[in-house]
CSV table of C-alpha atoms in Angstrom, one decimal:
chain,number,residue,atom,x,y,z
V,1,MET,CA,59.3,-20.9,71.2
V,2,LYS,CA,55.8,-20.6,69.4
V,3,SER,CA,57.7,-18.3,66.9
V,4,THR,CA,59.8,-20.4,65.7
V,5,VAL,CA,59.0,-23.8,66.4
V,6,GLY,CA,54.4,-23.6,65.7
V,7,LEU,CA,53.4,-22.4,62.6
V,8,SER,CA,49.6,-20.4,62.9
V,9,LEU,CA,46.5,-20.9,62.7
V,10,LYS,CA,45.7,-20.7,59.3
V,11,ARG,CA,48.8,-22.3,58.1
V,12,ASN,CA,48.5,-24.8,60.9
V,13,PHE,CA,44.5,-24.5,58.6
V,14,ILE,CA,46.0,-25.2,56.1
V,15,TRP,CA,47.9,-28.6,56.0
V,16,THR,CA,45.8,-30.2,58.1
V,17,LEU,CA,42.7,-30.2,55.4
V,18,GLY,CA,44.9,-30.8,52.5
V,19,GLY,CA,46.7,-34.2,55.0
V,20,ASN,CA,43.0,-35.1,56.0
V,21,VAL,CA,41.6,-34.7,52.1
V,22,ILE,CA,44.5,-37.5,51.0
V,23,TYR,CA,44.8,-39.3,53.2
V,24,ALA,CA,40.4,-39.5,53.4
V,25,GLY,CA,40.1,-39.8,49.5
V,26,SER,CA,42.3,-42.7,49.4
V,27,GLN,CA,40.3,-44.3,52.8
V,28,TRP,CA,37.2,-43.4,50.4
V,29,ALA,CA,39.2,-44.7,46.9
V,30,MET,CA,40.1,-48.2,49.0
V,31,LEU,CA,35.9,-48.6,49.0
V,32,VAL,CA,35.3,-47.5,45.3
V,33,VAL,CA,38.0,-50.3,44.4
V,34,LEU,CA,36.4,-52.5,46.2
V,35,ALA,CA,32.8,-51.3,44.6
V,36,LYS,CA,34.4,-51.2,41.5
V,37,LEU,CA,36.4,-54.5,40.8
V,38,GLY,CA,34.6,-56.6,43.1
V,39,ASN,CA,30.9,-56.2,44.4
V,40,PRO,CA,29.0,-54.7,48.4
V,41,SER,CA,29.3,-58.3,49.6
V,42,ALA,CA,33.2,-57.4,50.1
V,43,VAL,CA,31.8,-53.6,50.6
V,44,GLY,CA,30.6,-55.2,53.3
V,45,ARG,CA,33.0,-57.4,54.7
V,46,LEU,CA,35.2,-54.7,55.0
V,47,ALA,CA,32.9,-52.2,56.4
V,48,LEU,CA,32.3,-55.2,59.4
V,49,GLY,CA,36.7,-55.4,60.0
V,50,LEU,CA,36.5,-52.1,60.6
V,51,ALA,CA,32.7,-51.8,62.6
V,52,VAL,CA,34.2,-54.1,64.8
V,53,THR,CA,37.3,-53.1,65.9
V,54,ALA,CA,37.2,-49.2,65.8
V,55,PRO,CA,35.0,-49.8,69.1
V,56,VAL,CA,38.2,-52.0,70.9
V,57,PHE,CA,41.4,-49.2,69.9
V,58,MET,CA,39.5,-46.5,70.0
V,59,PHE,CA,39.1,-47.1,73.4
V,60,ALA,CA,42.3,-48.2,74.1
V,61,GLN,CA,43.6,-45.0,72.6
V,62,LEU,CA,42.1,-43.2,75.6
V,63,GLN,CA,42.1,-40.3,73.5
V,64,LEU,CA,45.0,-39.8,74.7
V,65,ARG,CA,45.6,-37.0,71.9
V,66,SER,CA,43.4,-34.7,73.0
V,67,VAL,CA,44.8,-34.8,76.0
V,68,GLN,CA,48.3,-34.6,74.4
V,69,VAL,CA,47.1,-30.9,72.9
V,70,THR,CA,45.0,-29.2,75.5
V,71,ASP,CA,48.1,-30.6,78.2
V,72,ALA,CA,49.0,-26.4,78.0
V,73,LYS,CA,51.1,-27.7,81.4
V,74,ARG,CA,53.0,-30.0,80.4
V,75,GLU,CA,52.0,-32.2,82.9
V,76,TYR,CA,53.2,-35.1,80.8
V,77,ALA,CA,55.7,-35.8,78.9
V,78,PHE,CA,56.0,-37.3,75.3
V,79,ALA,CA,57.6,-40.8,77.0
V,80,ASP,CA,54.6,-41.4,79.2
V,81,TYR,CA,52.3,-41.0,76.1
V,82,LEU,CA,53.9,-43.8,74.5
V,83,ALA,CA,53.9,-45.7,76.8
V,84,LEU,CA,50.5,-45.1,78.1
V,85,ARG,CA,49.2,-46.0,74.1
V,86,LEU,CA,51.9,-48.3,73.8
V,87,VAL,CA,50.4,-50.8,77.5
V,88,THR,CA,47.1,-50.1,76.1
V,89,MET,CA,47.5,-51.0,72.0
V,90,LEU,CA,48.6,-54.4,73.4
V,91,LEU,CA,46.0,-54.7,75.6
V,92,ALA,CA,43.2,-53.7,72.8
V,93,MET,CA,45.1,-56.5,70.8
V,94,LEU,CA,44.6,-58.4,73.1
V,95,ALA,CA,40.7,-58.0,74.0
V,96,LEU,CA,40.4,-58.6,70.5
V,97,ILE,CA,40.9,-62.0,70.2
V,98,GLY,CA,39.0,-63.2,72.8
V,99,ILE,CA,36.6,-61.0,71.4
V,100,LEU,CA,37.2,-63.5,67.5
V,101,ALA,CA,38.1,-66.3,70.0
V,102,ALA,CA,33.8,-65.6,71.3
V,103,SER,CA,32.4,-64.2,68.1
V,104,GLY,CA,31.4,-67.3,65.8
V,105,TYR,CA,32.1,-65.4,62.5
V,106,LYS,CA,33.5,-67.5,60.0
V,107,ALA,CA,38.0,-68.4,59.9
V,108,GLU,CA,38.1,-66.0,56.5
V,109,VAL,CA,35.8,-63.1,57.8
V,110,ALA,CA,37.7,-64.0,61.4
V,111,MET,CA,41.0,-63.3,59.9
V,112,VAL,CA,40.2,-60.2,58.6
V,113,ILE,CA,38.7,-58.5,61.8
V,114,PHE,CA,42.5,-59.1,62.7
V,115,ALA,CA,44.5,-57.8,60.0
V,116,ILE,CA,42.3,-55.0,60.5
V,117,GLY,CA,43.7,-54.5,64.4
V,118,ALA,CA,47.0,-55.1,63.8
V,119,ALA,CA,46.3,-52.4,61.2
V,120,LYS,CA,44.9,-49.6,63.4
V,121,MET,CA,47.3,-51.4,66.5
V,122,ILE,CA,49.9,-49.4,63.7
V,123,GLU,CA,47.9,-46.5,63.8
V,124,GLY,CA,47.6,-45.8,67.7
V,125,THR,CA,51.0,-46.2,67.6
V,126,SER,CA,51.0,-43.2,64.9
V,127,ASP,CA,48.9,-41.0,66.9
V,128,VAL,CA,51.1,-40.4,69.7
V,129,PHE,CA,53.1,-38.6,67.2
V,130,TYR,CA,50.8,-36.9,65.6
V,131,GLY,CA,49.7,-35.4,69.7
V,132,PHE,CA,53.5,-34.8,69.4
V,133,MET,CA,53.4,-32.3,67.2
V,134,GLN,CA,49.9,-30.7,67.2
V,135,GLN,CA,50.5,-29.7,70.4
V,136,HIS,CA,53.6,-27.9,70.0
V,137,GLU,CA,51.6,-26.3,66.1
V,138,ARG,CA,53.5,-28.7,64.0
V,139,MET,CA,51.3,-30.1,61.9
V,140,ASP,CA,52.7,-29.9,58.2
V,141,ARG,CA,54.0,-33.2,59.9
V,142,ILE,CA,51.1,-34.4,61.0
V,143,ALA,CA,49.4,-33.7,56.9
V,144,ILE,CA,52.9,-35.2,54.7
V,145,SER,CA,53.0,-37.9,57.1
V,146,MET,CA,49.2,-38.4,56.5
V,147,THR,CA,50.0,-38.2,52.4
V,148,ILE,CA,51.7,-40.6,52.2
V,149,LYS,CA,50.6,-43.0,54.6
V,150,GLY,CA,47.1,-42.1,51.9
V,151,LEU,CA,48.8,-42.7,48.7
V,152,LEU,CA,51.0,-45.8,50.2
V,153,SER,CA,48.4,-47.8,51.6
V,154,LEU,CA,45.9,-47.3,48.5
V,155,ALA,CA,48.4,-48.3,46.3
V,156,ALA,CA,49.3,-51.4,48.5
V,157,PHE,CA,45.4,-52.0,48.9
V,158,GLY,CA,44.4,-51.7,45.5
V,159,ILE,CA,47.4,-54.3,44.2
V,160,ALA,CA,46.9,-56.7,46.7
V,161,TYR,CA,43.5,-56.7,46.2
V,162,LEU,CA,44.1,-57.2,41.5
V,163,LEU,CA,46.2,-59.9,42.5
V,164,THR,CA,43.8,-61.9,44.7
V,165,HIS,CA,40.8,-60.7,45.1
V,166,SER,CA,40.7,-61.4,48.6
V,167,VAL,CA,39.7,-58.8,51.5
V,168,LEU,CA,41.8,-60.5,53.5
V,169,TRP,CA,45.2,-59.2,52.0
V,170,CYS,CA,44.3,-55.9,51.2
V,171,SER,CA,43.7,-56.0,55.3
V,172,ILE,CA,47.9,-56.9,55.6
V,173,ALA,CA,48.8,-54.8,53.1
V,174,LEU,CA,47.8,-52.1,54.8
V,175,VAL,CA,50.0,-53.6,58.1
V,176,GLY,CA,52.7,-52.4,56.2
V,177,ALA,CA,52.1,-49.6,54.3
V,178,TRP,CA,51.3,-47.8,58.2
V,179,SER,CA,53.8,-49.6,59.3
V,180,VAL,CA,56.9,-48.1,57.2
V,181,VAL,CA,55.1,-44.8,56.8
V,182,MET,CA,55.4,-45.3,61.4
V,183,LEU,CA,58.6,-46.2,61.4
V,184,PHE,CA,60.6,-44.1,58.7
V,185,TYR,CA,58.6,-40.7,58.5
V,186,ASP,CA,56.3,-39.6,62.0
V,187,VAL,CA,59.5,-41.0,63.8
V,188,ARG,CA,61.7,-38.6,62.4
V,189,SER,CA,59.3,-36.1,62.8
V,190,GLY,CA,59.2,-36.7,66.4
V,191,ARG,CA,63.3,-36.4,66.7
V,192,MET,CA,63.3,-33.5,64.5
V,193,LEU,CA,60.2,-32.1,66.4
V,194,MET,CA,62.6,-32.8,69.7
V,195,ARG,CA,65.4,-31.0,68.0
V,196,LEU,CA,64.5,-27.9,67.5
V,197,LEU,CA,62.7,-27.7,70.7
V,198,ARG,CA,66.8,-28.0,72.7
V,199,GLU,CA,67.5,-25.7,69.6
V,200,VAL,CA,64.9,-23.2,70.9
V,201,ASP,CA,65.1,-23.5,74.9
V,202,GLY,CA,68.4,-25.1,76.1
V,203,THR,CA,66.7,-26.4,79.4
V,204,TYR,CA,64.7,-28.4,77.1
V,205,GLN,CA,64.9,-32.1,77.6
V,206,GLU,CA,62.2,-34.7,76.6
V,207,ARG,CA,62.9,-37.6,75.2
V,208,LEU,CA,61.8,-40.1,71.6
V,209,TRP,CA,61.8,-43.5,74.1
V,210,PRO,CA,58.8,-44.2,76.0
V,211,ARG,CA,59.2,-44.3,79.7
V,212,TRP,CA,58.3,-46.7,82.5
V,213,ARG,CA,57.1,-44.3,85.2
V,214,TRP,CA,54.2,-46.2,86.2
V,215,LYS,CA,52.5,-44.7,88.6
V,216,GLN,CA,53.1,-41.7,86.0
V,217,LEU,CA,50.9,-43.4,83.6
V,218,TRP,CA,48.9,-44.8,85.9
V,219,ASN,CA,47.7,-41.0,87.1
V,220,LEU,CA,47.5,-40.4,83.2
V,221,GLY,CA,45.5,-43.1,82.5
V,222,MET,CA,43.3,-42.9,84.9
V,223,LEU,CA,43.0,-39.0,83.7
V,224,SER,CA,42.0,-40.9,80.0
V,225,LEU,CA,39.2,-43.7,80.9
V,226,PRO,CA,36.9,-40.9,80.9
V,227,LEU,CA,37.9,-39.9,77.4
V,228,GLY,CA,38.4,-43.6,76.3
V,229,PHE,CA,34.8,-44.6,77.2
V,230,VAL,CA,34.0,-41.5,75.5
V,231,MET,CA,35.5,-42.5,72.5
V,232,MET,CA,34.5,-46.4,72.6
V,233,LEU,CA,31.1,-44.7,73.2
V,234,ILE,CA,31.6,-42.2,69.7
V,235,SER,CA,33.1,-45.5,67.9
V,236,LEU,CA,29.6,-47.8,69.1
V,237,ASN,CA,26.9,-45.4,68.6
V,238,THR,CA,28.4,-44.6,65.5
V,239,ASN,CA,29.1,-48.0,64.0
V,240,VAL,CA,25.6,-49.6,66.3
V,241,PRO,CA,23.5,-49.1,62.3
V,242,ARG,CA,26.3,-51.4,61.6
V,243,TYR,CA,25.7,-53.9,63.7
V,244,PHE,CA,22.0,-54.3,63.0
V,245,ILE,CA,22.5,-53.8,59.0
V,246,GLU,CA,25.2,-56.9,58.9
V,247,ARG,CA,22.9,-59.1,61.6
V,248,GLN,CA,19.4,-58.1,60.6
V,249,LEU,CA,19.8,-56.9,56.8
V,250,GLY,CA,23.2,-58.9,55.6
V,251,GLU,CA,26.9,-58.8,54.3
V,252,ARG,CA,25.8,-56.8,50.9
V,253,GLU,CA,23.5,-54.6,52.5
V,254,LEU,CA,26.3,-53.3,54.8
V,255,GLY,CA,27.9,-52.6,52.0
V,256,VAL,CA,25.8,-50.3,50.8
V,257,PHE,CA,25.5,-48.6,53.5
V,258,ALA,CA,29.4,-48.3,54.3
V,259,ALA,CA,30.0,-47.3,50.6
V,260,ILE,CA,26.7,-44.3,51.4
V,261,THR,CA,28.2,-43.4,54.7
V,262,ALA,CA,31.3,-43.1,53.3
V,263,LEU,CA,30.9,-40.2,50.6
V,264,MET,CA,30.3,-37.8,53.5
V,265,VAL,CA,33.6,-38.2,54.2
V,266,ALA,CA,34.6,-34.4,52.6
V,267,ILE,CA,32.4,-33.2,55.1
V,268,ASN,CA,34.0,-35.2,57.8
V,269,THR,CA,37.3,-33.9,56.2
V,270,ILE,CA,37.5,-29.7,56.4
V,271,VAL,CA,35.5,-30.6,60.3
V,272,CYS,CA,38.0,-32.6,61.3
V,273,ALA,CA,40.9,-30.6,59.6
V,274,LEU,CA,39.8,-27.1,61.3
V,275,GLY,CA,39.0,-28.8,64.7
V,276,GLN,CA,42.3,-30.1,64.9
V,277,SER,CA,44.1,-27.1,64.3
V,278,ALA,CA,41.7,-25.1,67.0
V,279,SER,CA,41.9,-27.5,69.6
V,280,PRO,CA,45.0,-25.7,71.1
V,281,ARG,CA,44.1,-22.3,70.5
V,282,MET,CA,40.7,-23.3,72.8
V,283,ALA,CA,42.7,-24.6,75.2
V,284,LYS,CA,44.7,-21.8,75.9
V,285,HIS,CA,41.9,-19.3,76.5
V,286,TYR,CA,39.7,-21.3,78.0
V,287,ALA,CA,43.0,-22.3,80.1
V,288,ALA,CA,43.5,-18.3,80.6
V,289,GLY,CA,40.4,-17.7,81.5
V,290,ASP,CA,40.0,-15.6,78.1
V,291,ARG,CA,36.2,-16.2,78.0
V,292,ARG,CA,36.0,-13.9,75.3
V,293,ALA,CA,38.1,-15.5,73.1
V,294,TYR,CA,37.0,-19.0,73.6
V,295,GLY,CA,33.1,-18.4,72.7
V,296,VAL,CA,34.2,-16.5,69.7
V,297,LEU,CA,35.5,-19.1,68.8
V,298,VAL,CA,33.7,-21.9,69.1
V,299,ALA,CA,30.7,-19.6,67.6
V,300,LYS,CA,32.8,-19.4,65.0
V,301,LEU,CA,33.2,-23.0,64.1
V,302,VAL,CA,29.5,-23.5,64.7
V,303,MET,CA,28.5,-21.5,61.6
V,304,VAL,CA,31.2,-22.9,59.8
V,305,GLY,CA,29.5,-26.3,60.9
V,306,ILE,CA,25.8,-25.6,59.8
V,307,LEU,CA,27.5,-24.0,56.4
V,308,LEU,CA,29.2,-27.5,56.4
V,309,GLY,CA,25.7,-29.3,56.9
V,310,VAL,CA,23.4,-27.6,54.6
V,311,THR,CA,26.3,-27.1,51.0
V,312,GLY,CA,26.1,-31.4,51.6
V,313,VAL,CA,22.8,-31.6,52.2
V,314,GLY,CA,22.4,-29.2,49.5
V,315,VAL,CA,24.3,-31.5,46.9
V,316,VAL,CA,23.5,-34.9,47.7
V,317,LEU,CA,19.7,-33.0,46.3
V,318,ILE,CA,20.4,-32.0,43.0
V,319,GLY,CA,22.9,-35.0,42.0
V,320,GLY,CA,22.7,-37.4,44.1
V,321,ARG,CA,21.6,-40.0,42.1
V,322,TRP,CA,24.7,-39.3,39.2
V,323,ILE,CA,27.4,-39.0,41.5
V,324,LEU,CA,25.9,-42.8,43.0
V,325,THR,CA,26.1,-43.8,40.0
V,326,LEU,CA,29.0,-42.1,39.4
V,327,LEU,CA,31.4,-43.2,42.0
V,328,TYR,CA,30.1,-47.0,42.4
V,329,GLY,CA,27.5,-47.4,40.4
V,330,PRO,CA,23.6,-47.9,39.0
V,331,GLU,CA,23.5,-51.4,41.5
V,332,TYR,CA,24.3,-47.9,44.4
V,333,ALA,CA,21.6,-45.3,42.7
V,334,SER,CA,18.3,-46.8,43.8
V,335,HIS,CA,19.6,-46.1,47.2
V,336,THR,CA,19.5,-41.6,46.5
V,337,VAL,CA,17.3,-40.5,50.1
V,338,VAL,CA,18.6,-43.6,52.2
V,339,PHE,CA,22.0,-40.8,50.3
V,340,ALA,CA,20.1,-37.8,51.5
V,341,LEU,CA,19.3,-39.1,55.0
V,342,VAL,CA,22.8,-39.5,56.1
V,343,ALA,CA,23.9,-35.5,54.1
V,344,VAL,CA,20.8,-34.8,56.7
V,345,ALA,CA,23.0,-36.9,59.2
V,346,SER,CA,26.2,-35.4,58.4
V,347,GLY,CA,25.4,-31.6,59.0
V,348,ILE,CA,24.3,-31.8,62.4
V,349,ALA,CA,27.3,-34.3,63.0
V,350,CYS,CA,29.3,-31.3,61.6
V,351,VAL,CA,28.2,-29.3,64.2
V,352,GLN,CA,28.1,-31.9,66.8
V,353,SER,CA,32.1,-32.0,66.1
V,354,PHE,CA,33.3,-29.0,66.4
V,355,LEU,CA,31.0,-28.7,70.0
V,356,GLY,CA,33.5,-32.2,71.1
V,357,TYR,CA,36.3,-30.7,70.3
V,358,ALA,CA,35.4,-26.9,72.4
V,359,VAL,CA,33.9,-29.4,75.6
V,360,THR,CA,37.4,-31.9,75.1
V,361,ALA,CA,39.1,-28.5,75.6
V,362,ALA,CA,37.9,-27.2,78.0
V,363,ARG,CA,39.0,-29.8,79.5
V,364,TYR,CA,35.7,-31.2,80.4
V,365,PHE,CA,36.9,-35.2,80.0
V,366,ASN,CA,34.3,-37.2,83.0
V,367,ILE,CA,30.9,-35.7,81.4
V,368,GLN,CA,31.4,-37.1,78.1
V,369,ALA,CA,31.0,-40.4,79.5
V,370,PRO,CA,27.8,-40.4,80.9
V,371,LEU,CA,26.4,-38.5,77.3
V,372,LEU,CA,27.9,-40.7,74.6
V,373,ALA,CA,26.3,-43.8,76.7
V,374,LEU,CA,23.2,-42.3,76.2
V,375,VAL,CA,23.8,-40.8,72.5
V,376,THR,CA,24.7,-44.3,71.9
V,377,ALA,CA,21.0,-45.8,74.0
V,378,VAL,CA,19.8,-44.1,72.0
V,379,THR,CA,20.7,-44.9,68.7
V,380,ALA,CA,20.4,-48.9,69.4
V,381,GLY,CA,17.2,-48.4,70.5
V,382,SER,CA,16.1,-46.2,66.8
V,383,CYS,CA,18.5,-48.9,65.2
V,384,PHE,CA,16.3,-51.8,66.7
V,385,LEU,CA,12.4,-50.4,65.7
V,386,LEU,CA,13.8,-48.3,63.0
V,387,ILE,CA,15.5,-51.1,60.5
V,388,PRO,CA,13.4,-53.7,60.8
V,389,ALA,CA,10.4,-50.9,59.2
V,390,TYR,CA,12.7,-49.0,56.6
V,391,GLY,CA,15.8,-50.8,56.1
V,392,LEU,CA,18.8,-48.8,55.1
V,393,ALA,CA,16.4,-45.7,55.7
V,394,GLY,CA,15.4,-46.2,59.2
V,395,ALA,CA,19.5,-46.5,60.1
V,396,ALA,CA,20.0,-43.3,58.4
V,397,VAL,CA,17.4,-41.7,60.5
V,398,ALA,CA,18.1,-42.9,63.5
V,399,LEU,CA,22.1,-41.3,63.2
V,400,MET,CA,20.3,-38.1,62.6
V,401,ILE,CA,18.4,-38.4,65.6
V,402,SER,CA,21.4,-39.5,67.3
V,403,SER,CA,23.8,-36.5,66.6
V,404,ALA,CA,20.4,-34.1,67.7
V,405,VAL,CA,21.1,-35.7,70.8
V,406,HIS,CA,24.2,-35.0,70.9
V,407,VAL,CA,24.0,-31.7,69.4
V,408,LEU,CA,21.5,-31.1,72.7
V,409,GLY,CA,24.1,-32.6,75.5
V,410,ASN,CA,27.1,-31.0,74.3
V,411,VAL,CA,25.6,-27.2,74.3
V,412,VAL,CA,24.4,-27.9,77.9
V,413,ILE,CA,27.9,-28.9,79.0
V,414,LEU,CA,29.6,-26.1,77.5
V,415,ALA,CA,26.6,-23.4,78.6
V,416,HIS,CA,28.2,-24.7,82.5
V,417,ALA,CA,32.8,-24.2,80.7
V,418,MET,CA,31.3,-20.2,80.4
V,419,THR,CA,29.9,-19.7,82.9
V,420,ARG,CA,33.2,-21.8,85.3
V,421,ALA,CA,35.0,-19.7,82.3
V,422,SER,CA,33.2,-16.9,83.4
V,423,LYS,CA,34.4,-17.0,86.7
V,424,ARG,CA,37.2,-17.8,86.9
V,425,SER,CA,38.5,-15.0,85.0
V,426,ILE,CA,36.3,-13.1,87.6
C-alpha cells in the first residue's frame, strides 16, 4: 500500500517544508501588515486574541493528529477521530464563551477573541483530515492545503484591514478563508485518499463522515486526554510571557514582543516539516522494536535542531537591527538585545521540539503532562521574577530557561523509551 499510496520520506519532507514555509510566511505577513499599516497596539490585540484562544483549542484538539499518525495498528477509524474532534471543538467554543464572560475584557477585544476562536474551530476540524493524510504519508495534500489557506488568509486579512482598519474584521475574514479551504479542498482530499486506499485494498471499508460510537469515542478521548493536557500546557508555556507582558507592560509592548518572536517562524517551520514527516517512520521503527533505526533517526533530528539553532543566533547577531528596521520599522529596531535572546531560546526549542516528536512517536503520552506542568511552572515563575525587572528581555530569558528544562525532561523520557525498546527487541 505504501508504494502505491504513500510518498517517500524525502518527498514528504520537501512537500511539508514548502507548505509550512508558505503558510507560516503568510501568518507572519499578517503581523507585518498590522505593523506597517497600523501600530504595535494593533499587533498586540491580535497577539492577545491568539494567546487567549490557543490554550483552550490546543487542549480541545487532544493532539489527535499525533495519536492518529502513530496509530500503526489502526485501532481507531478516521470516522472516530473526526467525530471526537467535532465534539471537542464545540466544547472549546462553549468554554471560550465562559472565559470571555468572566474575563472583563472590553467588548471589542472580546469579539476579536471570539472570532479567532471560531477560526481555530475550523482549523481544528481540518487538522483531522491532515492527520489522515499524514498517517498514509501523503504530505503533498497537506502542503497544498496549507499553501492555499496561507495565501487566501493573507489576502483576506490584508483587504479587511485596508478597508476597515479593524482587527475584528480581519479575524472574521480568517474564519471565512479557512472555512472555504476546509470545505472545498480538505474534505475532497480525504475523499480522494479513501478512494485510492480502496483501489489498493479491496477490503478497505473506512468512510469520510463521523461515526457516533460513544464507547469508542470515550476510549479514544481517554487515550488522548493526557496529550490534550500536554498541548494546553505547551500553549500556556508559550503564552505565559504574553499574559505577563500585557498585564504589566501593556498592549504596545506585547505587540513588539509578538512581532519579534514571530521572526523565529522560519526555524519553527523547518522543525515542524521535518518532525511531521519523520513521525510516521519513527512510530513504525519503535512499534517494531527496531531500537537502532529509531535511535539513529532521533539523533539525526537532534543534530538538525542544533544546526538550525546556531544558524538562527548567528543571523540575528550579525543583522538583527537591520532585519527589525526593514521588516517592522525603527520603532522595533531598538529591541535588538531582546531579538538575540529570543533567537537563543528558539534554538533550544528546536532541539526540544525534535525530542518531543520522538517521545510522541514512542507513544509516551501520560508522562508528558507532568513534564509540561513543571515547565510551565518554571516559565511562570521566571516571568514573575524577570519581566518586572528586565521587561521584554526578561520574557525572552524566561523562554530560554523553560526550553532548557523541557529538553532535560525529554532526554530522561527518551532514555527510558530506548531501554524499553531494547527489551522488546530481545
